[in-house]
């Protein structure tokens, strides 16, 4: 079956750095997405990785290793507004999005 | 670019009535749109894939006669929850993609409450 694993919850301090991991086992691979979702709102697109390596976009970076079935989202200089759920999703060989359950990130002052 | 508009954002309806939710791609054409449901503190659950000009593809366990999907144009898909019951109360979200590398853009979601 298809499976995406990410931690349920993480806590970090304002101003610090946090890494949210995602491992996946899917039938085929056409890219991996990270989304941010604040409570009661729809998800917003953060990043898309289809090749191995690190993609940096401001305070957020996303890394992919296809051979390991592994990705992480790195958030730097954490701000209180970064408190949200972070969803990992993989596009499989049929171009169907497979979603992880999300990681709830709690930022403490 | 790649804006998806969803309407209404909130709706309260009585049991047994039907509710229509609209999803529009504002600045691109979307031959495919996706409808999700999300219960509190849970992840997104794909309900169906809406295909312009043809029948929607429903995920296992989703009743196609209860959740009617119409994708009549390249910019509009609608989800109608028929004969709504309290257990249908949920957050319904649509999404579409202009191009995979731009990600899948989500509508703002519709919070449905059936009383």
mmCIF file of C-alpha atoms in Angstrom, chain A:
data_model
loop_
_atom_site.group_PDB
_atom_site.id
_atom_site.type_symbol
_atom_site.label_atom_id
_atom_site.label_comp_id
_atom_site.label_asym_id
_atom_site.label_seq_id
_atom_site.Cartn_x
_atom_site.Cartn_y
_atom_site.Cartn_z
ATOM 1 C CA UNK A 1 0.000 0.000 0.000
ATOM 2 C CA UNK A 2 0.900 3.631 -0.145
ATOM 3 C CA UNK A 3 2.087 5.283 3.005
ATOM 4 C CA UNK A 4 3.364 8.639 4.145
ATOM 5 C CA UNK A 5 4.733 9.120 7.653
ATOM 6 C CA UNK A 6 5.396 12.347 9.471
ATOM 7 C CA UNK A 7 5.464 13.162 13.185
ATOM 8 C CA UNK A 8 2.123 14.039 14.707
ATOM 9 C CA UNK A 9 3.303 17.032 16.681
ATOM 10 C CA UNK A 10 6.447 19.055 17.276
ATOM 11 C CA UNK A 11 7.280 21.938 19.563
ATOM 12 C CA UNK A 12 9.898 24.611 18.931
ATOM 13 C CA UNK A 13 10.925 27.985 20.279
ATOM 14 C CA UNK A 14 10.451 31.325 18.579
ATOM 15 C CA UNK A 15 13.591 32.294 16.679
ATOM 16 C CA UNK A 16 14.896 28.730 16.506
ATOM 17 C CA UNK A 17 15.104 26.217 13.653
ATOM 18 C CA UNK A 18 12.911 23.146 13.244
ATOM 19 C CA UNK A 19 13.056 20.240 10.808
ATOM 20 C CA UNK A 20 9.913 18.281 9.978
ATOM 21 C CA UNK A 21 10.582 14.889 8.424
ATOM 22 C CA UNK A 22 8.476 12.943 5.970
ATOM 23 C CA UNK A 23 9.057 9.402 4.721
ATOM 24 C CA UNK A 24 7.047 7.851 1.961
ATOM 25 C CA UNK A 25 6.342 4.575 0.217
ATOM 26 C CA UNK A 26 4.263 5.068 -2.904
ATOM 27 C CA UNK A 27 3.618 3.425 -6.228
ATOM 28 C CA UNK A 28 5.771 5.667 -8.366
ATOM 29 C CA UNK A 29 6.865 9.201 -7.707
ATOM 30 C CA UNK A 30 6.151 12.422 -9.537
ATOM 31 C CA UNK A 31 7.085 14.904 -6.876
ATOM 32 C CA UNK A 32 6.612 15.793 -3.233
ATOM 33 C CA UNK A 33 4.760 18.794 -1.843
ATOM 34 C CA UNK A 34 4.780 20.584 1.467
ATOM 35 C CA UNK A 35 1.742 22.588 2.523
ATOM 36 C CA UNK A 36 1.017 24.766 5.521
ATOM 37 C CA UNK A 37 -2.431 24.712 7.059
ATOM 38 C CA UNK A 38 -3.580 27.019 9.824
ATOM 39 C CA UNK A 39 -6.485 25.837 11.932
ATOM 40 C CA UNK A 40 -9.789 26.330 10.170
ATOM 41 C CA UNK A 41 -8.190 27.334 6.895
ATOM 42 C CA UNK A 42 -7.353 25.620 3.629
ATOM 43 C CA UNK A 43 -3.765 24.450 2.967
ATOM 44 C CA UNK A 44 -1.350 26.793 1.240
ATOM 45 C CA UNK A 45 1.450 25.634 -1.034
ATOM 46 C CA UNK A 46 4.991 25.865 0.333
ATOM 47 C CA UNK A 47 7.215 23.789 -1.927
ATOM 48 C CA UNK A 48 7.520 21.151 -4.616
ATOM 49 C CA UNK A 49 10.508 18.825 -4.971
ATOM 50 C CA UNK A 50 10.908 16.384 -7.816
ATOM 51 C CA UNK A 51 14.706 16.121 -7.955
ATOM 52 C CA UNK A 52 17.066 15.240 -5.124
ATOM 53 C CA UNK A 53 18.494 18.093 -3.158
ATOM 54 C CA UNK A 54 17.616 21.185 -1.225
ATOM 55 C CA UNK A 55 15.257 23.903 -2.400
ATOM 56 C CA UNK A 56 15.470 27.127 -0.438
ATOM 57 C CA UNK A 57 12.706 29.685 -0.352
ATOM 58 C CA UNK A 58 13.211 32.404 2.220
ATOM 59 C CA UNK A 59 12.944 31.031 5.753
ATOM 60 C CA UNK A 60 11.654 27.714 4.454
ATOM 61 C CA UNK A 61 13.703 24.999 2.754
ATOM 62 C CA UNK A 62 12.690 21.570 1.534
ATOM 63 C CA UNK A 63 14.946 18.588 0.926
ATOM 64 C CA UNK A 64 14.332 15.413 -1.034
ATOM 65 C CA UNK A 65 16.112 12.069 -1.309
ATOM 66 C CA UNK A 66 14.245 9.833 -3.732
ATOM 67 C CA UNK A 67 16.457 6.825 -3.066
ATOM 68 C CA UNK A 68 15.622 6.999 0.629
ATOM 69 C CA UNK A 69 11.981 7.957 0.186
ATOM 70 C CA UNK A 70 12.634 10.893 2.482
ATOM 71 C CA UNK A 71 11.997 14.594 2.637
ATOM 72 C CA UNK A 72 12.207 17.295 5.255
ATOM 73 C CA UNK A 73 10.913 20.807 5.635
ATOM 74 C CA UNK A 74 13.272 23.179 7.425
ATOM 75 C CA UNK A 75 11.891 26.308 9.025
ATOM 76 C CA UNK A 76 14.375 28.943 10.193
ATOM 77 C CA UNK A 77 13.949 31.992 12.431
ATOM 78 C CA UNK A 78 10.660 30.667 13.680
ATOM 79 C CA UNK A 79 7.854 33.125 14.229
ATOM 80 C CA UNK A 80 4.691 32.664 16.227
ATOM 81 C CA UNK A 81 2.674 32.787 12.995
ATOM 82 C CA UNK A 82 4.458 29.594 11.878
ATOM 83 C CA UNK A 83 2.323 27.661 14.349
ATOM 84 C CA UNK A 84 0.291 25.475 12.008
ATOM 85 C CA UNK A 85 0.027 21.984 10.609
ATOM 86 C CA UNK A 86 2.497 21.037 7.900
ATOM 87 C CA UNK A 87 1.332 18.483 5.380
ATOM 88 C CA UNK A 88 3.562 16.306 3.231
ATOM 89 C CA UNK A 89 2.035 14.935 0.024
ATOM 90 C CA UNK A 90 3.437 12.749 -2.755
ATOM 91 C CA UNK A 91 2.255 12.633 -6.348
ATOM 92 C CA UNK A 92 2.255 8.960 -7.351
ATOM 93 C CA UNK A 93 2.657 7.357 -10.766
ATOM 94 C CA UNK A 94 -1.018 8.009 -11.554
ATOM 95 C CA UNK A 95 -0.584 11.678 -10.615
ATOM 96 C CA UNK A 96 -2.737 11.124 -7.569
ATOM 97 C CA UNK A 97 -1.808 13.051 -4.439
ATOM 98 C CA UNK A 98 -1.167 10.900 -1.393
ATOM 99 C CA UNK A 99 -1.383 12.925 1.814
ATOM 100 C CA UNK A 100 0.386 12.509 5.109
ATOM 101 C CA UNK A 101 -1.608 13.090 8.279
ATOM 102 C CA UNK A 102 0.221 16.338 8.944
ATOM 103 C CA UNK A 103 2.555 17.587 11.655
ATOM 104 C CA UNK A 104 1.196 20.092 14.131
ATOM 105 C CA UNK A 105 3.940 22.589 14.920
ATOM 106 C CA UNK A 106 3.646 24.496 18.179
ATOM 107 C CA UNK A 107 5.842 27.570 18.579
ATOM 108 C CA UNK A 108 6.561 28.761 22.095
ATOM 109 C CA UNK A 109 7.824 32.242 22.992
#
